[in-house]
Every structure is written in C-alpha cells, then in structure tokens.
mmCIF file of C-alpha atoms in Angstrom:
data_model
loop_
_atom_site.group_PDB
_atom_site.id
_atom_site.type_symbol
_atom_site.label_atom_id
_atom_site.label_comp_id
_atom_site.label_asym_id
_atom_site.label_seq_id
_atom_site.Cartn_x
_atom_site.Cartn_y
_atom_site.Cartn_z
ATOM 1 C CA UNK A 1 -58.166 65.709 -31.786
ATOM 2 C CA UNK A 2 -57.583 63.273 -34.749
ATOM 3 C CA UNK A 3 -54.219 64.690 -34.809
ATOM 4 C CA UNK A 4 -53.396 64.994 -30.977
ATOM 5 C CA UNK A 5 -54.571 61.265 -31.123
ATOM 6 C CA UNK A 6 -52.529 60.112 -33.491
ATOM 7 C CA UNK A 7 -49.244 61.843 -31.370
ATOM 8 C CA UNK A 8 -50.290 60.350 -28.277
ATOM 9 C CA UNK A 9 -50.906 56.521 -30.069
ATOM 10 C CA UNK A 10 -47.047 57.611 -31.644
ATOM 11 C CA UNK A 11 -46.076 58.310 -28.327
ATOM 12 C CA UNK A 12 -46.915 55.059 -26.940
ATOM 13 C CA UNK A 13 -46.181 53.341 -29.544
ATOM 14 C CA UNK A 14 -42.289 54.574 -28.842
ATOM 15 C CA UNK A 15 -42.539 54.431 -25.101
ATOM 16 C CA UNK A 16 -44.278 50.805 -25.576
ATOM 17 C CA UNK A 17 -40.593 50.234 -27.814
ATOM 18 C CA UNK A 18 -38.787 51.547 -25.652
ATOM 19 C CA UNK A 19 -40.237 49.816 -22.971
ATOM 20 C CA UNK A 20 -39.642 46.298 -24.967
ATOM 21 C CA UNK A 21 -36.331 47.453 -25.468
ATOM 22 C CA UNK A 22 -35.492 47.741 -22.541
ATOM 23 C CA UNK A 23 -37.012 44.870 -21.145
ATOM 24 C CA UNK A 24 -35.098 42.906 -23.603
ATOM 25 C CA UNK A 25 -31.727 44.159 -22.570
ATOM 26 C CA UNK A 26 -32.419 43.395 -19.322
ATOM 27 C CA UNK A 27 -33.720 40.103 -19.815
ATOM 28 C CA UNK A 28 -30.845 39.853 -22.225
ATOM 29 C CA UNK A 29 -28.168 40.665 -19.646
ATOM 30 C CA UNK A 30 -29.883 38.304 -17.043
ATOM 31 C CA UNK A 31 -29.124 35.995 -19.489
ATOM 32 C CA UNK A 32 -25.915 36.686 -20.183
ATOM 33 C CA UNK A 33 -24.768 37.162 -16.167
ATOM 34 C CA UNK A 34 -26.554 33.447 -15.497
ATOM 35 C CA UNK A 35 -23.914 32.033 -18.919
ATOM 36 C CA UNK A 36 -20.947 33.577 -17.100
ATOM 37 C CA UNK A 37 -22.109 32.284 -13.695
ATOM 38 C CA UNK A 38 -22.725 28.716 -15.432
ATOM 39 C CA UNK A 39 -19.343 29.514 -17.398
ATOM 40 C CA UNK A 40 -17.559 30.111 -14.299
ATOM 41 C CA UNK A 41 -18.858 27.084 -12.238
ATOM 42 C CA UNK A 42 -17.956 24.801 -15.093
ATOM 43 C CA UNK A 43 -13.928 26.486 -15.176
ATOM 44 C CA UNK A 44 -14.056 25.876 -11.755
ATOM 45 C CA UNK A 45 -15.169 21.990 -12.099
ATOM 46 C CA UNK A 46 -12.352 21.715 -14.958
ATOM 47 C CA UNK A 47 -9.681 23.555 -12.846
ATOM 48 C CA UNK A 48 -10.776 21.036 -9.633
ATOM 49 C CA UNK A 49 -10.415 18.059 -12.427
ATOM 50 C CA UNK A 50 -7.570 19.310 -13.777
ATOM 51 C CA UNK A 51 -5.566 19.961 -10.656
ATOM 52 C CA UNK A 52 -6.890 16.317 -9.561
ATOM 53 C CA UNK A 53 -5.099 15.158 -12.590
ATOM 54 C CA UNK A 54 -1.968 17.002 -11.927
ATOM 55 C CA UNK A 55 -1.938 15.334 -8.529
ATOM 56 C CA UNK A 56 -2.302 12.059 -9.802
ATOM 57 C CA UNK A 57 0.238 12.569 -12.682
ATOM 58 C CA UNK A 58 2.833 13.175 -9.698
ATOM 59 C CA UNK A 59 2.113 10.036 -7.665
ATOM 60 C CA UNK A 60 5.364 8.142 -8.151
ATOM 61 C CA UNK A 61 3.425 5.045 -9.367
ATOM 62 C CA UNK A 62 1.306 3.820 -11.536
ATOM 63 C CA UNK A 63 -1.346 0.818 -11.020
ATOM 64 C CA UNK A 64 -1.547 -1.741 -13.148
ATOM 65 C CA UNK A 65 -5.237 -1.245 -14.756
ATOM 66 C CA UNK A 66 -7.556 -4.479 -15.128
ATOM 67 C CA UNK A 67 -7.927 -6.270 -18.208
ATOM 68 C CA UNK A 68 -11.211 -5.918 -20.386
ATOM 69 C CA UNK A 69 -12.619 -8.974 -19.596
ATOM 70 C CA UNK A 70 -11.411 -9.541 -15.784
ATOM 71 C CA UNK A 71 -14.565 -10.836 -13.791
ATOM 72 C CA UNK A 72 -13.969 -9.433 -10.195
ATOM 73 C CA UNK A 73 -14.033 -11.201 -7.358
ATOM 74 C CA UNK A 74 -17.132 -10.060 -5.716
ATOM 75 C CA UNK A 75 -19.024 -11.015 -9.057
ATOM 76 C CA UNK A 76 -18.186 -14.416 -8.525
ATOM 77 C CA UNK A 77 -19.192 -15.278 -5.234
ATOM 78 C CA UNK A 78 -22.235 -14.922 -3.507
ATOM 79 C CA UNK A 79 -23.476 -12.532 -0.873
ATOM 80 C CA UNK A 80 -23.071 -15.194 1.421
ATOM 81 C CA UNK A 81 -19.861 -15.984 0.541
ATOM 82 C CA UNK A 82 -18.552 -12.528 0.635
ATOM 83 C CA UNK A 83 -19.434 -12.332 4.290
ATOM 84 C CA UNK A 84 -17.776 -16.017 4.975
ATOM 85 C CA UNK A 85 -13.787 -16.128 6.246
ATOM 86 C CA UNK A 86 -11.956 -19.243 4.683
ATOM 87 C CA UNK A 87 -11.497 -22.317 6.951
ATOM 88 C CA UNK A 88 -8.430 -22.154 9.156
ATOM 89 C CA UNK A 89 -6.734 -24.964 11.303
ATOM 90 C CA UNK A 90 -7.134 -24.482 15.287
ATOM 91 C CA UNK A 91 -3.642 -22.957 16.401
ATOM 92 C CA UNK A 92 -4.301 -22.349 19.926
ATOM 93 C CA UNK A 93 -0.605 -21.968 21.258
ATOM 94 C CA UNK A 94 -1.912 -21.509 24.872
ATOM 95 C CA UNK A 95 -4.233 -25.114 24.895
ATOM 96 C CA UNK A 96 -2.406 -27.281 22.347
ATOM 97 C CA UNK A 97 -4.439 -29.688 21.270
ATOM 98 C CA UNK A 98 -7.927 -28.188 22.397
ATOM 99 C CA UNK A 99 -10.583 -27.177 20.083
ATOM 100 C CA UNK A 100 -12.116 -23.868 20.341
ATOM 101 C CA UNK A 101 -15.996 -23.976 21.659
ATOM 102 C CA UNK A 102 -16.643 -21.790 18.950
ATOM 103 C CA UNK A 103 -15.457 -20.561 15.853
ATOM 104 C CA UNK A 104 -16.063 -16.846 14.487
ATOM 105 C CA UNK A 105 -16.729 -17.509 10.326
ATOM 106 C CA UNK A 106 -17.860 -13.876 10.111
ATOM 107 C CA UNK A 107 -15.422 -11.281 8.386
ATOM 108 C CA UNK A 108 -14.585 -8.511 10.623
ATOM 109 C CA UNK A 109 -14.465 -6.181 7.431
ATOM 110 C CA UNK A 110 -15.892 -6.755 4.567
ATOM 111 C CA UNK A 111 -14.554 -8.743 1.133
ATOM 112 C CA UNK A 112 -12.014 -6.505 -0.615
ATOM 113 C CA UNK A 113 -11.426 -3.872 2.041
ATOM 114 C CA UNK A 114 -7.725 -3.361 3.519
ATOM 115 C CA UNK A 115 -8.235 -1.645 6.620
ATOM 116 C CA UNK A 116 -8.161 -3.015 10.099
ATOM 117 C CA UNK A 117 -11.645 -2.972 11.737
ATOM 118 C CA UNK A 118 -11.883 0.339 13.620
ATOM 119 C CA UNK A 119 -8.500 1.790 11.615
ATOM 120 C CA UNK A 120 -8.023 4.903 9.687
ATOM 121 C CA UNK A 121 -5.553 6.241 7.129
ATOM 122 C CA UNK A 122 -5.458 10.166 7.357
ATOM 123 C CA UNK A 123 -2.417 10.113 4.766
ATOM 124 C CA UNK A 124 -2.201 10.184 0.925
ATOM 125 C CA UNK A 125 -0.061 6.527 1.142
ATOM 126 C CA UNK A 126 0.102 4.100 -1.677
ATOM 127 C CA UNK A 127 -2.229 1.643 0.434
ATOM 128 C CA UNK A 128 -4.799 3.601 0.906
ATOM 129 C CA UNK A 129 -6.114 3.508 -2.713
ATOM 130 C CA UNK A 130 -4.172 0.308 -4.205
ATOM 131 C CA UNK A 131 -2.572 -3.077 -3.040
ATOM 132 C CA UNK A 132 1.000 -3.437 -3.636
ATOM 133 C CA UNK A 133 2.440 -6.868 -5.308
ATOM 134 C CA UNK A 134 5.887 -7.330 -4.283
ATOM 135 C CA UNK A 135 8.833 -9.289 -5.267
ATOM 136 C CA UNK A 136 11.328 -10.240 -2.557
ATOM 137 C CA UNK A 137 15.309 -10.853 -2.681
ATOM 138 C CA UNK A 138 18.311 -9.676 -3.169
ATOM 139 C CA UNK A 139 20.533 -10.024 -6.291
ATOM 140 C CA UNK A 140 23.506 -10.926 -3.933
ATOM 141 C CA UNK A 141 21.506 -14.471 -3.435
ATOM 142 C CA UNK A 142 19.290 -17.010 -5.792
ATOM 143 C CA UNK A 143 18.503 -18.810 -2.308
ATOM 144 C CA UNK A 144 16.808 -15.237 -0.626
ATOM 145 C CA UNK A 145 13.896 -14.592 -3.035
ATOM 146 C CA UNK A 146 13.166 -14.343 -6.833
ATOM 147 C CA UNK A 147 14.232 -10.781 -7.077
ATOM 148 C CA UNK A 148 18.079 -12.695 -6.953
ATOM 149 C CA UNK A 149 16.944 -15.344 -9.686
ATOM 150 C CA UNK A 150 16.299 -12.754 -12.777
ATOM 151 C CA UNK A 151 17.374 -10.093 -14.827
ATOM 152 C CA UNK A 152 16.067 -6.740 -13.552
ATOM 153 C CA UNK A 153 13.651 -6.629 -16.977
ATOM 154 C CA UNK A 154 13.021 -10.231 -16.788
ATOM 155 C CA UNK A 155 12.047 -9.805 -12.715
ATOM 156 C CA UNK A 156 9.757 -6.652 -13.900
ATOM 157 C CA UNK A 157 7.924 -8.260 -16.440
ATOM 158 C CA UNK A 158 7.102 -11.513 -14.121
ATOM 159 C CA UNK A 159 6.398 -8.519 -11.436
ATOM 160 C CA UNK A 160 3.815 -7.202 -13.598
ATOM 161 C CA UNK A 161 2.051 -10.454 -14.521
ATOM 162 C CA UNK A 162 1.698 -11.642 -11.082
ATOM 163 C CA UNK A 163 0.775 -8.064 -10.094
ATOM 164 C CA UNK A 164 -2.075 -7.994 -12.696
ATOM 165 C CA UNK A 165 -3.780 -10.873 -11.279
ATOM 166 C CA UNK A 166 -4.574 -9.034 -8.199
ATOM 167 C CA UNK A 167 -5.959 -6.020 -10.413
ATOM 168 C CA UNK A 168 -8.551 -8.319 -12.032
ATOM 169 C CA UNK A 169 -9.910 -9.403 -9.179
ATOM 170 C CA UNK A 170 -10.330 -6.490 -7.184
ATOM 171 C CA UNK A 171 -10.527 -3.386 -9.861
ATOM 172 C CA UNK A 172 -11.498 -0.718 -6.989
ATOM 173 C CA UNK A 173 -8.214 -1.061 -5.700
ATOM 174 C CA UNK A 174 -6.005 -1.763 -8.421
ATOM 175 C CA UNK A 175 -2.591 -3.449 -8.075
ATOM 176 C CA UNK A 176 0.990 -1.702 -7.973
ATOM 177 C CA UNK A 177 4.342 -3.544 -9.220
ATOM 178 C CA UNK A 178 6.782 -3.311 -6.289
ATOM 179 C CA UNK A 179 10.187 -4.452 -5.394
ATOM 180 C CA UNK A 180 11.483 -5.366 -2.163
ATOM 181 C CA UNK A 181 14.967 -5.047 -2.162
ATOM 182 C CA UNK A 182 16.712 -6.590 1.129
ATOM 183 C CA UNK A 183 19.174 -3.282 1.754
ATOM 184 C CA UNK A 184 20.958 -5.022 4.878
ATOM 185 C CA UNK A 185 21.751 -8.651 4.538
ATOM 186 C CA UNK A 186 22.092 -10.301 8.446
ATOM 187 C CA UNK A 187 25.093 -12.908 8.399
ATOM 188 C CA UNK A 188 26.487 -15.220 10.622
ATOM 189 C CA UNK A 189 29.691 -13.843 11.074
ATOM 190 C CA UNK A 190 30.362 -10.504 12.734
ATOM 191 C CA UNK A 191 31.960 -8.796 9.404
ATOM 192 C CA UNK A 192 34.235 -5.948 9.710
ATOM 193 C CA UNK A 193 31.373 -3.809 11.764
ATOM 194 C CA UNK A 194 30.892 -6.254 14.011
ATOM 195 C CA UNK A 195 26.851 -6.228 13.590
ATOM 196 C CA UNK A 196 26.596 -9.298 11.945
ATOM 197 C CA UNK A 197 25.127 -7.592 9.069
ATOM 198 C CA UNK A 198 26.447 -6.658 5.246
ATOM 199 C CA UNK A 199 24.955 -4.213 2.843
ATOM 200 C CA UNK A 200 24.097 -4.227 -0.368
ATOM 201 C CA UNK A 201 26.293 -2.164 -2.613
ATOM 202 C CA UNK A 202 24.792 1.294 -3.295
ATOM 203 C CA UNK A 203 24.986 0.020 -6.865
ATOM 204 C CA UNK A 204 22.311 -2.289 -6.437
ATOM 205 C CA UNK A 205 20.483 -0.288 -5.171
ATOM 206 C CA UNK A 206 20.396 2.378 -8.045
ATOM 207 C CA UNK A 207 19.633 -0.620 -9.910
ATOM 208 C CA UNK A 208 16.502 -1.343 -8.755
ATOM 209 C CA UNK A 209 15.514 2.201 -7.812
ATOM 210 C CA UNK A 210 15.978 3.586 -11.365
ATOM 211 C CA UNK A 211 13.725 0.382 -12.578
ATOM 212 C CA UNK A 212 11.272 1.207 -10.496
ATOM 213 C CA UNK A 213 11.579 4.714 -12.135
ATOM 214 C CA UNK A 214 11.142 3.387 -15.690
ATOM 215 C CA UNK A 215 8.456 1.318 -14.667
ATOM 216 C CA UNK A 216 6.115 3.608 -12.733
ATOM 217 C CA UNK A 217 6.732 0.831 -9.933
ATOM 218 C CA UNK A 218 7.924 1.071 -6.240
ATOM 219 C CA UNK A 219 10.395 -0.233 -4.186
ATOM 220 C CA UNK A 220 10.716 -1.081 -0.776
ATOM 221 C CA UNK A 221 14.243 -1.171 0.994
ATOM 222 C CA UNK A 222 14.575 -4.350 3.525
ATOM 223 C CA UNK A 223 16.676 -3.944 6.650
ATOM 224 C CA UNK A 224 17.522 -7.092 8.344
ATOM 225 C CA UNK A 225 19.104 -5.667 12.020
ATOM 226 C CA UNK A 226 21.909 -8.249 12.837
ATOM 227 C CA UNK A 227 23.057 -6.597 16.466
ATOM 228 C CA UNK A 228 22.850 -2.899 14.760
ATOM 229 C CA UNK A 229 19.818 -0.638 16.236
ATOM 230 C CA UNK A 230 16.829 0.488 13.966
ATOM 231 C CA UNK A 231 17.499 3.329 13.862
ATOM 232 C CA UNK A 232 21.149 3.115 12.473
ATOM 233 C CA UNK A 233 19.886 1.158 9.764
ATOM 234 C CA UNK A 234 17.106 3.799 8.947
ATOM 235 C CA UNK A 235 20.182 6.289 8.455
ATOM 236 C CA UNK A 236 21.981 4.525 6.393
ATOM 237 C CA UNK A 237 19.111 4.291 3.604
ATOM 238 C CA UNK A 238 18.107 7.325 4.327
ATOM 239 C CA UNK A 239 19.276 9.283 1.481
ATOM 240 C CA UNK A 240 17.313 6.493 -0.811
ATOM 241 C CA UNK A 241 14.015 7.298 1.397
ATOM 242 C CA UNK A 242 13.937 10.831 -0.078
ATOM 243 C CA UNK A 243 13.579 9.213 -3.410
ATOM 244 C CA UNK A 244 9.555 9.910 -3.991
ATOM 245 C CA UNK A 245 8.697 5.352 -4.381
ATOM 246 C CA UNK A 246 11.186 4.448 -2.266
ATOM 247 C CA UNK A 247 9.693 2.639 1.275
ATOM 248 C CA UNK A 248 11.090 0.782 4.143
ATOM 249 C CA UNK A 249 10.196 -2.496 5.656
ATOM 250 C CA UNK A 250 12.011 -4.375 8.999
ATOM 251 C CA UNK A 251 12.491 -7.949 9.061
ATOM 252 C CA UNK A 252 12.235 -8.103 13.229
ATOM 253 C CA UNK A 253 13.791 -11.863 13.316
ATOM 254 C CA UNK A 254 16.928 -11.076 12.350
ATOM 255 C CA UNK A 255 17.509 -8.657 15.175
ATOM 256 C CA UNK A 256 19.617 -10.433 17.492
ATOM 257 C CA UNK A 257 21.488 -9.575 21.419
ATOM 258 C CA UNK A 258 25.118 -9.260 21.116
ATOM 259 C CA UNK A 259 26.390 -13.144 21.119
ATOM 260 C CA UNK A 260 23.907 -14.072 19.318
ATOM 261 C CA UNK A 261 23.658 -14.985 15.656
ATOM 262 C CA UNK A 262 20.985 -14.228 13.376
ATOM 263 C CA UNK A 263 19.483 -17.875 11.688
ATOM 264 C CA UNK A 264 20.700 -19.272 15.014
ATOM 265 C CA UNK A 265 19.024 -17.678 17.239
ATOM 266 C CA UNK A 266 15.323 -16.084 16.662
ATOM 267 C CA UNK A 267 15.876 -12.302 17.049
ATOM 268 C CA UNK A 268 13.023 -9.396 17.984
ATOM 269 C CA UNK A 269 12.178 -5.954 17.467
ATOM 270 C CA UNK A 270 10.782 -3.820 20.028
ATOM 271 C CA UNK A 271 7.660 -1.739 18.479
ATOM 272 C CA UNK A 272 8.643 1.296 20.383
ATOM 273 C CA UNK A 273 12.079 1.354 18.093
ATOM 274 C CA UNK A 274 9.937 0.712 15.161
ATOM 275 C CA UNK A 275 7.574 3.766 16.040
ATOM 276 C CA UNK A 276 10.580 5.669 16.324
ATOM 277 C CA UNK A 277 11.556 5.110 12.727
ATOM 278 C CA UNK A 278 7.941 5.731 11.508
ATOM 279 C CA UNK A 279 8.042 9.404 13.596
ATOM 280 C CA UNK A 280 11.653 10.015 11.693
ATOM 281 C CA UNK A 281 10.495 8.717 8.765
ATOM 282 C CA UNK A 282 7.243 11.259 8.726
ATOM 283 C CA UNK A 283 9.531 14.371 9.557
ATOM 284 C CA UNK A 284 11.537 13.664 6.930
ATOM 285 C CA UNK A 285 8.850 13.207 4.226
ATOM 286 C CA UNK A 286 7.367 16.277 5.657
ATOM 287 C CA UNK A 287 10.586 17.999 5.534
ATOM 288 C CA UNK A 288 11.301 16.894 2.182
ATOM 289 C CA UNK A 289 8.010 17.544 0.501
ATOM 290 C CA UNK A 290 7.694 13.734 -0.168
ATOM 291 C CA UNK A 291 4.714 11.527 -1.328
ATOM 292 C CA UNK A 292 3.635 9.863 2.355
ATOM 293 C CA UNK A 293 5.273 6.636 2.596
ATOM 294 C CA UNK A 294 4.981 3.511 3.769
ATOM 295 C CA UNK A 295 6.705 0.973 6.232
ATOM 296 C CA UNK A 296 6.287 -2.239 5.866
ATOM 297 C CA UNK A 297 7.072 -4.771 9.246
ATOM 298 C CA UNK A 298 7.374 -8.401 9.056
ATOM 299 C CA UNK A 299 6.413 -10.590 11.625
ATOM 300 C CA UNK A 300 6.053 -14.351 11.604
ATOM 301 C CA UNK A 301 5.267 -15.436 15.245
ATOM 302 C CA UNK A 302 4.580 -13.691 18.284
ATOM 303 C CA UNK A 303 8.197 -13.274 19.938
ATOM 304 C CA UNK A 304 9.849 -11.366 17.088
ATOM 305 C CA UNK A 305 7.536 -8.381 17.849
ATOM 306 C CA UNK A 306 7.257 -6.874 21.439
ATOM 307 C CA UNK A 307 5.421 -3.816 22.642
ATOM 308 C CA UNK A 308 2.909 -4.197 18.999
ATOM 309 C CA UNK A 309 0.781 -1.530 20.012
ATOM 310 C CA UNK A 310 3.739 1.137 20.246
ATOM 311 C CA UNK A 311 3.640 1.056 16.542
ATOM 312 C CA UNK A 312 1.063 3.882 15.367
ATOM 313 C CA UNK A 313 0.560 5.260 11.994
ATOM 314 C CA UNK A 314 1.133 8.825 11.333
ATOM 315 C CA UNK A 315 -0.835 11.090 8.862
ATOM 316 C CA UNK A 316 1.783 10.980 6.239
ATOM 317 C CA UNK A 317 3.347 7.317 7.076
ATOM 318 C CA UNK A 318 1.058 3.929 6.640
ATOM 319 C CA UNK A 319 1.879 1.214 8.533
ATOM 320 C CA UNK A 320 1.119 -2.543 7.438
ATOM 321 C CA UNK A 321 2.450 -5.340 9.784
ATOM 322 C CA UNK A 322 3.167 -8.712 7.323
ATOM 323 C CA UNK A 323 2.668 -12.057 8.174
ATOM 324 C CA UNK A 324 5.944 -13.793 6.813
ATOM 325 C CA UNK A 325 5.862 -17.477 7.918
ATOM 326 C CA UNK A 326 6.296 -20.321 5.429
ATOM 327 C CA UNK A 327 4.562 -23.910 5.656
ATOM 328 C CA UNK A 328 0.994 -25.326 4.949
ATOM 329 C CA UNK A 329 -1.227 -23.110 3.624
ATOM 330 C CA UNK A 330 -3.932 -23.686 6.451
ATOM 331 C CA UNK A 331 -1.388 -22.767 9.158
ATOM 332 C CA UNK A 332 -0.514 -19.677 7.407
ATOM 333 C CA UNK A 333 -4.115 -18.465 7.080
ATOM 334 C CA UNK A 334 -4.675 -19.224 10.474
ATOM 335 C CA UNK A 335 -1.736 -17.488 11.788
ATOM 336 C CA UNK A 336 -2.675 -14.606 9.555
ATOM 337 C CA UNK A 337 -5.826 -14.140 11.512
ATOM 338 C CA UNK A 338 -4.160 -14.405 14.649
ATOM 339 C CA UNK A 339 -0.984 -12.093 14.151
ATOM 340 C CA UNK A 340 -3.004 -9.548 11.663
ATOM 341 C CA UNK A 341 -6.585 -9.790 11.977
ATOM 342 C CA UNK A 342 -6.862 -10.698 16.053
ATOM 343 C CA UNK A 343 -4.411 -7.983 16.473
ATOM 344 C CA UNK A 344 -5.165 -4.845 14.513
ATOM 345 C CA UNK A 345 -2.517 -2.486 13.576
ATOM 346 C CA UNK A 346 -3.813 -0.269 10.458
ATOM 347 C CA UNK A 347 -3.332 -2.580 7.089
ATOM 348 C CA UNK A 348 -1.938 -6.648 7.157
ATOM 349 C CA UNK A 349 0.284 -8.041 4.653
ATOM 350 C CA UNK A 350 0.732 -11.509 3.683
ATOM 351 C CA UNK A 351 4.053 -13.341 2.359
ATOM 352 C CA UNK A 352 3.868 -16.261 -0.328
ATOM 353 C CA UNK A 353 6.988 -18.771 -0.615
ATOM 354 C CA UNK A 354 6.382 -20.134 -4.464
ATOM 355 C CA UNK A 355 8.722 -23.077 -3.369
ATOM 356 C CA UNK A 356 8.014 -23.587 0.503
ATOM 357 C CA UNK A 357 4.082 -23.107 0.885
ATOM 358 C CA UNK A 358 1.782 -25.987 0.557
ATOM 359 C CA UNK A 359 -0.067 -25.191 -1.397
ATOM 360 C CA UNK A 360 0.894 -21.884 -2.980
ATOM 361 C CA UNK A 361 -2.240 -20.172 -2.038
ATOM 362 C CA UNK A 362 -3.831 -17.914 -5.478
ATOM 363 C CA UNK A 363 -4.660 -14.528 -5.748
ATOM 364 C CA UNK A 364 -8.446 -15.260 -5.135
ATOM 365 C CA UNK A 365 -7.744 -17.420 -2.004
ATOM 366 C CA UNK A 366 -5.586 -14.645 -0.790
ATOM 367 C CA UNK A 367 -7.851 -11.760 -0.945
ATOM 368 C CA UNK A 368 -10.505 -13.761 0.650
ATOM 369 C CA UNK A 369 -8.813 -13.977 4.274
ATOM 370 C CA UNK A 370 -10.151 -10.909 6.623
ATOM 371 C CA UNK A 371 -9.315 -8.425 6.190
ATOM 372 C CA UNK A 372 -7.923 -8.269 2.814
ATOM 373 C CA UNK A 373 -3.832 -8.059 2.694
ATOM 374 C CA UNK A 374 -2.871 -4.437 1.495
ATOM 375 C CA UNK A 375 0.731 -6.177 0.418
ATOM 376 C CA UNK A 376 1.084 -8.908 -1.100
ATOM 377 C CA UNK A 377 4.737 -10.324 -1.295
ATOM 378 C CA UNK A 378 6.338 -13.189 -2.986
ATOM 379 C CA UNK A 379 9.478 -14.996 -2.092
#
C-alpha cells in the first residue's frame, strides 16, 4: 500500500507538473498574443503618425514657427476683451450723416478664428490651418507695391519678418511667407491686344515662383482684367497654377467696359465669372493631383463686386474675399466689417498700404477686427 501510495503521490505529483506546465504556457501565450496585439496597435499609431508626417512634409509650404518667448495675443487681453470688436467710424452709405441707434460691439466669431460665422472649409487649403502674410507688387513698378522696391532675397527676408509677427501672436495658426505677384498689369492704353492690359514676362514670374520654392513660401498670381474676360486671364497663368504654391487672386476694379480705361474709370467683376474660375480652377487641381488652392478676390467698395453670393467655395478651392481700400485706419476697419464681416463669404482678407494708411494699423490691431483676416497683405 506504502508502495502503491507512493506511485499514486508520483503520479500526481507529475500530473500536478504537468498541469502547471501547462497552465504556464497558456498563460504564457496569453501573454505573448496580448504583446503582439499591444505591438500591433502601437505600429499602427506610428504608421498613422508617420503617414501624417509624410503628408505634411508634402505641403508646398512651410509656416513660420513662433519665437520662444512670443506672448500670444489671447494671453494679453482679457476675456472681456477677447469678446469686444475694435471701435469703427459710422459709414452708413445709405443715411449719410445719421448715427446708427445701436451699435453691435460683440464679435460674431471669436478672437483668432478665420472663418465666416456659419462657413465651412471641407478642403485641405493653406487657410484652413495658417494665415498667409503677403507682399504685393510687381518688379515692373516701385510705385505698385514693395515686392517692386527689393531684391527678391532682400523682399524674402523683410517677407519673413513681417510674417513672423503674425506667428507670435496667434501660434495656433501660424503664419506663411507669401508673394503676390501682379501677373497682368491693367494700363491706360489699349497695347497691341487691345485689352488695356500687359503681362508680366514669364521670366518674372519664374523668378518669384522658384523663390517661393527655396523658401518653403507661396505665391499668389494677380490678374488685373483691363477689357479681357476672367476667364482668359485664368488661361493664360494656367500652366503656373499647376505649380503645387502657386494661387490666384482678381483685382475686380480694374475690369473695365470696352471704352473705358482702367484708373479712369472704376471697373467690376461679376461673381458669377469669378465662380467660374474657382469651378475651373478645382477641376484642374483635381485633375492634376494638386494641393487645394486658394483664390484670393479683392474688393474695396461695393460696385466693383456684383452678384457676391455667386462666389462659393469648393472642397478643394478656398475662397477669401479682401478688403483693399487705402485711407484712415478707422474707415478701413469699418469698411472691413461691412464688405467682409456683414457679408460673409468663407475667409476675409485685409490690405495694409505702409505709405497710404493712417495709421498703419499693427499686427495685434489687425487680428482683433471680426472675424480675424485669413490674409494679410501689404502694399
């Protein structure tokens, strides 16, 4: 019995082993399936990042990142003042003279943001992340803009400074360097097309496209109409708008009715024309495989502009009308909210003249009118 004992207490003894054994290669490949399930979530998360990266490196741009010690904008104002509008003059065109009843000091969006109250981007566009800081001109002139007063580097590198003011101030939506280069030039004689227009040599433009290049910047081609159609014009840059940071923008005042001359007479666009350019201009980034794009349309009082609302974003073209008028500072902020923020398109731009304005509003002053510009362009 001794004996028989002793065999069955072996007996467990090896089934109790085996029994641990196995147990522990169980629990052991439990174990080992939850790593590789952990393993595989975390390859996933670095492929996501990764590829996030890769998109990213293959934006045509780079944003000019804050400095160290910028304070931000919201940190220096109040909760109260965030919410506040700045003063503007009364510019009631209809009642000259009257005072509104009432004044609205509340911000239809908040401090900072760039989108029109009730607006959407659905595409990947350079506004919908960042502001773009733009320098205006042609290098044909020294009287159109600064872009015609400096050396391409020299023009960069003041580009850059006055572009990193605006990063410091709002970091979330960091500033891009940008050049707007006026493509068509309107004139006051007919020229040998008859359109009242000449453009720039092609060049010029290579010029300041292949800067852009070297400088992670953009560029935004200018077309000012004379009697030629929108369209036209599009066509003629078009071969530069397949470049992946090249953009367009319209100057509508310079669009004049045959026997008239642009800086004589005020010309206007019609916003169904416009949209037609935006539709051709998103087939042909689609078509093309091109970073969504941007056009730009400027607009200093009412008549240049007819049939506004025609002009609809797509989902891989932004659209950002800009207040262009030069003149008392007051005036221009109130015309901004009348042209931009009373009449909401998808983002507002806002041009400053460094030797017309009075006074030359700064960076902080501009990023507190409502809503926010998306473009900010100096001439």
């Amino acid at each position: 019995m001794k004996k028989l004992s002793l065999i069955l207490s072996a007996g467990l003894l090896i089934l109790g082993a085996c029994s641990n054994s196995s147990t522990s290669e169980k629990t052991g490949k439990e174990v080992t399936s939850s790593e590789q399930d952990k393993s595989k979530e975390e390859k996933k998360q670095d492929e996501e990042t990764n590829e996030k990266k890769k998109e990213e490196s293959q934006q045509p741009f780079k944003a000019l990142e804050p400095a160290e010690d910028a304070v931000p904008l919201k940190e220096r104002l109040s909760k109260e003042e965030q919410k506040e509008i700045p003063e503007e003059e009364n510019l009631d065109e209809d009642n000259a003279g009257e005072k509104k009843q009432e004044e609205n000091t509340e911000r239809e969006v908040p401090l900072g943001e760039t989108l029109a109250k009730g607006a959407k981007d659905l595409s990947d566009g350079p506004l919908k992340d960042h502001r773009l800081v733009t320098y205006y001109g042609t290098p044909q002139s020294v009287h159109m803009g600064i872009l015609g007063t400096l050396e391409p580097e020299e023009f960069m590198k003041k580009l850059k400074e006055q572009t990193q003011a605006y990063s410091d101030l709002d970091p979330g939506r960091p500033a891009v360097p940008t050049i707007e280069l006026i493509t068509t030039m309107a004139q006051n004689a007919p020229g040998p097309d008859g359109d009242y227009v000449r453009m720039t040599s092609e060049e010029n433009i290579e010029t300041y496209v292949e800067l852009a290049e070297k400088h992670d910047a953009l560029v935004i081609l200018d077309i000012q109409l004379g009697t030629d159609t929108v369209m036209n014009q599009v066509k003629m840059v078009e071969k530069w708008l397949k470049h992946p940071q090249v953009h367009l923008a319209i100057d509508t005042e310079f669009h004049v009715a045959k026997g008239e001359k642009p800086g004589e007479d005020l010309g206007q666009v019609d916003g169904r024309k416009i949209q037609e350019a935006v539709e051709y201009i998103s087939e042909l980034t689609e078509k093309n495989n091109l970073p969504d794009k941007l056009v730009l349309v400027h607009q200093f009082t009412g008549p240049v502009l007819t049939h506004k609302d025609a002009i609809q974003p797509t989902e891989n073209v932004e659209v950002a009308i800009n207040f262009d008028g030069w003149g008392p500072a007051a005036d221009k902020q109130a015309l901004y909210g009348k042209y931009i923020r009373d009449e909401p398109n998808q983002y507002g731009g806002f041009k400053i003249f460094y030797d017309k304005d009075v006074p030359v509003l700064t960076p902080e002053e501009v990023l507190k009118m409502d809503p926010s510009p998306a473009i900010v362009n100096y001439q």
